[in-house]
Amino acid sequence: MKKTDICSINNSKIILNNEIFFETPTENFLDFAKEAYKTLEINYPKFHKMDNLSKLAFLASEMILKNEDHSTTAIVFANRSSSLDTDFKYQESINSQENYFPSPAVFVYTLPNICVGEISIRHKMQTENAFFVLDELDEQLLNNYSEQILQSGKAEKVLCGWVELYQESYNAFVYLLTN
């Protein structure tokens, strides 16, 4: 297996294949994501409705997948906090005295694998996907799992990575594997 593209996002920077692709002085993730979305000239209105974890995964994936056909690309992601950032926002919507009913728009994102679904929908992927919750990035686990998918013939490529977001702390490390 070989890595064909690598994207990392943290500290208000997007780095693609070891070169800074986008950088902004803003420290707020939501502002950073909006600016990156505009700069990348992505046309996907659902982006604005996504939770922050999905936005992070989506931006990193877009850098690698672009507008090519990835219907036979699988996804294997992991993180530490699962969807905890969104879970807290959902709990706040339940506790809010202003809202009698919790927000279904937030509830949709209370599973970490929803970000995988958003990417799959965008790129019409019809393959395997997995989202692991781990204490730390275990690249060997992700690569071994991906290798099994590639060897089984269920996918031609695998988008792998770590997409961790909790409050204003975020880090994405996403790469594409091929045989």
mmCIF file of C-alpha atoms in Angstrom:
data_model
loop_
_atom_site.group_PDB
_atom_site.id
_atom_site.type_symbol
_atom_site.label_atom_id
_atom_site.label_comp_id
_atom_site.label_asym_id
_atom_site.label_seq_id
_atom_site.Cartn_x
_atom_site.Cartn_y
_atom_site.Cartn_z
ATOM 1 C CA MET A 1 0.000 0.000 0.000
ATOM 2 C CA LYS A 2 1.111 3.522 -0.615
ATOM 3 C CA LYS A 3 -0.043 6.969 0.456
ATOM 4 C CA THR A 4 -0.826 9.148 -2.517
ATOM 5 C CA ASP A 5 -1.978 12.345 -0.766
ATOM 6 C CA ILE A 6 -1.791 13.631 2.809
ATOM 7 C CA CYS A 7 -3.756 16.521 4.306
ATOM 8 C CA SER A 8 -3.484 17.914 7.803
ATOM 9 C CA ILE A 9 -5.560 20.634 9.390
ATOM 10 C CA ASN A 10 -4.764 22.354 12.692
ATOM 11 C CA ASN A 11 -3.782 25.760 14.038
ATOM 12 C CA SER A 12 -5.832 27.499 11.302
ATOM 13 C CA LYS A 13 -3.754 25.856 8.545
ATOM 14 C CA ILE A 14 -4.466 23.347 5.818
ATOM 15 C CA ILE A 15 -1.351 21.518 4.691
ATOM 16 C CA LEU A 16 -1.527 19.329 1.588
ATOM 17 C CA ASN A 17 1.436 17.078 0.805
ATOM 18 C CA ASN A 18 3.750 19.080 3.099
ATOM 19 C CA GLU A 19 2.862 22.466 1.598
ATOM 20 C CA ILE A 20 0.681 25.094 3.253
ATOM 21 C CA PHE A 21 -2.410 25.351 1.080
ATOM 22 C CA PHE A 22 -4.477 27.683 3.242
ATOM 23 C CA GLU A 23 -3.794 29.699 6.377
ATOM 24 C CA THR A 24 -5.738 32.301 8.300
ATOM 25 C CA PRO A 25 -5.013 34.191 11.541
ATOM 26 C CA THR A 26 -8.402 33.320 13.051
ATOM 27 C CA GLU A 27 -8.285 30.984 16.039
ATOM 28 C CA ASN A 28 -12.000 30.171 16.067
ATOM 29 C CA PHE A 29 -12.712 26.879 14.271
ATOM 30 C CA LEU A 30 -16.066 27.943 12.841
ATOM 31 C CA ASP A 31 -14.558 31.100 11.290
ATOM 32 C CA PHE A 32 -11.602 29.094 9.999
ATOM 33 C CA ALA A 33 -13.924 26.500 8.411
ATOM 34 C CA LYS A 34 -16.036 29.177 6.711
ATOM 35 C CA GLU A 35 -12.968 30.919 5.284
ATOM 36 C CA ALA A 36 -11.466 27.635 4.092
ATOM 37 C CA TYR A 37 -14.753 26.616 2.449
ATOM 38 C CA LYS A 38 -14.863 29.903 0.520
ATOM 39 C CA THR A 39 -11.194 29.771 -0.465
ATOM 40 C CA LEU A 40 -11.480 26.181 -1.690
ATOM 41 C CA GLU A 41 -14.486 27.257 -3.784
ATOM 42 C CA ILE A 42 -16.521 24.268 -2.683
ATOM 43 C CA ASN A 43 -20.117 24.290 -3.809
ATOM 44 C CA TYR A 44 -21.922 22.085 -1.300
ATOM 45 C CA PRO A 45 -24.679 23.954 0.588
ATOM 46 C CA LYS A 46 -25.076 21.141 3.170
ATOM 47 C CA PHE A 47 -21.656 22.145 4.525
ATOM 48 C CA HIS A 48 -23.213 25.046 6.417
ATOM 49 C CA LYS A 49 -25.592 22.723 8.295
ATOM 50 C CA MET A 50 -22.916 20.247 9.387
ATOM 51 C CA ASP A 51 -21.525 20.041 12.888
ATOM 52 C CA ASN A 52 -17.894 21.067 13.413
ATOM 53 C CA LEU A 53 -16.500 17.509 13.378
ATOM 54 C CA SER A 54 -18.146 16.883 10.001
ATOM 55 C CA LYS A 55 -16.832 20.202 8.683
ATOM 56 C CA LEU A 56 -13.297 19.279 9.745
ATOM 57 C CA ALA A 57 -13.472 15.822 8.142
ATOM 58 C CA PHE A 58 -15.167 17.253 5.053
ATOM 59 C CA LEU A 59 -12.522 19.944 4.471
ATOM 60 C CA ALA A 60 -9.630 17.486 4.868
ATOM 61 C CA SER A 61 -11.346 15.007 2.565
ATOM 62 C CA GLU A 62 -12.106 17.618 -0.081
ATOM 63 C CA MET A 63 -8.421 18.497 -0.278
ATOM 64 C CA ILE A 64 -7.664 14.912 -1.241
ATOM 65 C CA LEU A 65 -10.761 13.731 -3.099
ATOM 66 C CA LYS A 66 -11.450 16.914 -5.087
ATOM 67 C CA ASN A 67 -13.884 16.378 -7.962
ATOM 68 C CA GLU A 68 -12.633 12.972 -9.070
ATOM 69 C CA ASP A 69 -14.690 9.773 -9.115
ATOM 70 C CA HIS A 70 -14.367 8.102 -5.722
ATOM 71 C CA SER A 71 -17.378 5.803 -5.850
ATOM 72 C CA THR A 72 -15.052 2.866 -5.103
ATOM 73 C CA THR A 73 -13.101 4.577 -2.292
ATOM 74 C CA ALA A 74 -13.679 3.387 1.272
ATOM 75 C CA ILE A 75 -13.311 5.523 4.410
ATOM 76 C CA VAL A 76 -11.624 4.571 7.693
ATOM 77 C CA PHE A 77 -11.466 7.349 10.287
ATOM 78 C CA ALA A 78 -10.782 7.569 14.000
ATOM 79 C CA ASN A 79 -10.701 10.103 16.816
ATOM 80 C CA ARG A 80 -10.614 10.371 20.595
ATOM 81 C CA SER A 81 -13.685 12.451 21.473
ATOM 82 C CA SER A 82 -16.239 10.725 19.262
ATOM 83 C CA SER A 83 -19.027 13.306 18.761
ATOM 84 C CA LEU A 84 -18.684 14.753 22.263
ATOM 85 C CA ASP A 85 -18.512 18.361 21.040
ATOM 86 C CA THR A 86 -21.917 18.010 19.365
ATOM 87 C CA ASP A 87 -23.288 15.892 22.198
ATOM 88 C CA PHE A 88 -22.728 18.783 24.606
ATOM 89 C CA LYS A 89 -24.475 21.189 22.235
ATOM 90 C CA TYR A 90 -27.403 18.802 21.976
ATOM 91 C CA GLN A 91 -27.601 18.514 25.776
ATOM 92 C CA GLU A 92 -27.583 22.308 26.014
ATOM 93 C CA SER A 93 -30.543 22.445 23.618
ATOM 94 C CA ILE A 94 -32.405 20.035 25.919
ATOM 95 C CA ASN A 95 -31.534 22.047 29.037
ATOM 96 C CA SER A 96 -32.409 25.384 27.471
ATOM 97 C CA GLN A 97 -35.542 26.912 28.972
ATOM 98 C CA GLU A 98 -36.173 28.726 25.701
ATOM 99 C CA ASN A 99 -36.514 25.519 23.702
ATOM 100 C CA TYR A 100 -39.061 23.064 24.977
ATOM 101 C CA PHE A 101 -37.883 20.483 22.476
ATOM 102 C CA PRO A 102 -34.258 19.572 21.752
ATOM 103 C CA SER A 103 -32.946 20.438 18.308
ATOM 104 C CA PRO A 104 -33.259 17.622 15.759
ATOM 105 C CA ALA A 105 -30.773 19.506 13.545
ATOM 106 C CA VAL A 106 -28.126 19.002 16.246
ATOM 107 C CA PHE A 107 -29.243 15.452 17.162
ATOM 108 C CA VAL A 108 -28.419 14.226 13.645
ATOM 109 C CA TYR A 109 -24.717 14.761 14.388
ATOM 110 C CA THR A 110 -24.529 12.950 17.737
ATOM 111 C CA LEU A 111 -22.700 10.003 16.156
ATOM 112 C CA PRO A 112 -19.090 10.329 14.957
ATOM 113 C CA ASN A 113 -19.669 8.318 11.790
ATOM 114 C CA ILE A 114 -22.054 10.963 10.441
ATOM 115 C CA CYS A 115 -19.021 12.831 9.081
ATOM 116 C CA VAL A 116 -18.163 9.701 7.088
ATOM 117 C CA GLY A 117 -21.716 9.706 5.748
ATOM 118 C CA GLU A 118 -21.482 13.351 4.679
ATOM 119 C CA ILE A 119 -18.290 12.626 2.725
ATOM 120 C CA SER A 120 -19.797 9.466 1.212
ATOM 121 C CA ILE A 121 -22.877 11.339 0.026
ATOM 122 C CA ARG A 122 -20.797 14.154 -1.456
ATOM 123 C CA HIS A 123 -18.590 11.741 -3.426
ATOM 124 C CA LYS A 124 -21.202 9.043 -4.138
ATOM 125 C CA MET A 125 -19.111 6.433 -2.336
ATOM 126 C CA GLN A 126 -20.677 3.002 -2.269
ATOM 127 C CA THR A 127 -18.071 1.121 -0.291
ATOM 128 C CA GLU A 128 -16.995 0.146 3.190
ATOM 129 C CA ASN A 129 -16.585 2.672 5.975
ATOM 130 C CA ALA A 130 -15.610 2.607 9.623
ATOM 131 C CA PHE A 131 -15.092 5.113 12.410
ATOM 132 C CA PHE A 132 -13.012 4.059 15.410
ATOM 133 C CA VAL A 133 -12.858 5.836 18.754
ATOM 134 C CA LEU A 134 -9.309 5.439 20.115
ATOM 135 C CA ASP A 135 -7.145 7.052 22.792
ATOM 136 C CA GLU A 136 -4.690 8.243 20.136
ATOM 137 C CA LEU A 137 -3.972 7.954 16.445
ATOM 138 C CA ASP A 138 -3.048 4.352 15.665
ATOM 139 C CA GLU A 139 -1.974 4.577 12.050
ATOM 140 C CA GLN A 140 -1.023 0.899 11.959
ATOM 141 C CA LEU A 141 -4.559 -0.133 12.976
ATOM 142 C CA LEU A 142 -6.078 2.127 10.304
ATOM 143 C CA ASN A 143 -3.636 0.865 7.680
ATOM 144 C CA ASN A 144 -4.169 -2.806 8.571
ATOM 145 C CA TYR A 145 -7.951 -2.388 8.452
ATOM 146 C CA SER A 146 -7.627 -0.550 5.128
ATOM 147 C CA GLU A 147 -5.362 -3.224 3.710
ATOM 148 C CA GLN A 148 -8.038 -5.844 4.439
ATOM 149 C CA ILE A 149 -10.601 -3.732 2.578
ATOM 150 C CA LEU A 150 -8.272 -3.321 -0.417
ATOM 151 C CA GLN A 151 -7.356 -7.021 -0.495
ATOM 152 C CA SER A 152 -11.014 -8.036 -0.346
ATOM 153 C CA GLY A 153 -11.697 -6.053 -3.512
ATOM 154 C CA LYS A 154 -14.447 -4.027 -1.819
ATOM 155 C CA ALA A 155 -12.635 -0.776 -2.647
ATOM 156 C CA GLU A 156 -9.887 0.487 -4.937
ATOM 157 C CA LYS A 157 -8.686 3.166 -2.503
ATOM 158 C CA VAL A 158 -9.168 3.984 1.160
ATOM 159 C CA LEU A 159 -9.377 7.452 2.686
ATOM 160 C CA CYS A 160 -7.869 7.076 6.171
ATOM 161 C CA GLY A 161 -7.327 9.426 9.007
ATOM 162 C CA TRP A 162 -7.668 11.052 12.363
ATOM 163 C CA VAL A 163 -10.314 13.771 12.727
ATOM 164 C CA GLU A 164 -10.386 15.030 16.301
ATOM 165 C CA LEU A 165 -12.427 18.027 17.376
ATOM 166 C CA TYR A 166 -13.479 19.094 20.822
ATOM 167 C CA GLN A 167 -14.440 22.707 21.543
ATOM 168 C CA GLU A 168 -11.741 24.846 19.905
ATOM 169 C CA SER A 169 -9.145 22.080 19.744
ATOM 170 C CA TYR A 170 -9.046 20.366 16.358
ATOM 171 C CA ASN A 171 -6.680 18.226 14.356
ATOM 172 C CA ALA A 172 -7.139 16.346 11.115
ATOM 173 C CA PHE A 173 -4.606 14.031 9.521
ATOM 174 C CA VAL A 174 -6.147 12.372 6.465
ATOM 175 C CA TYR A 175 -4.469 10.375 3.695
ATOM 176 C CA LEU A 176 -5.381 8.258 0.680
ATOM 177 C CA LEU A 177 -4.150 4.663 0.416
ATOM 178 C CA THR A 178 -3.929 2.597 -2.750
ATOM 179 C CA ASN A 179 -2.438 -0.774 -3.631
#
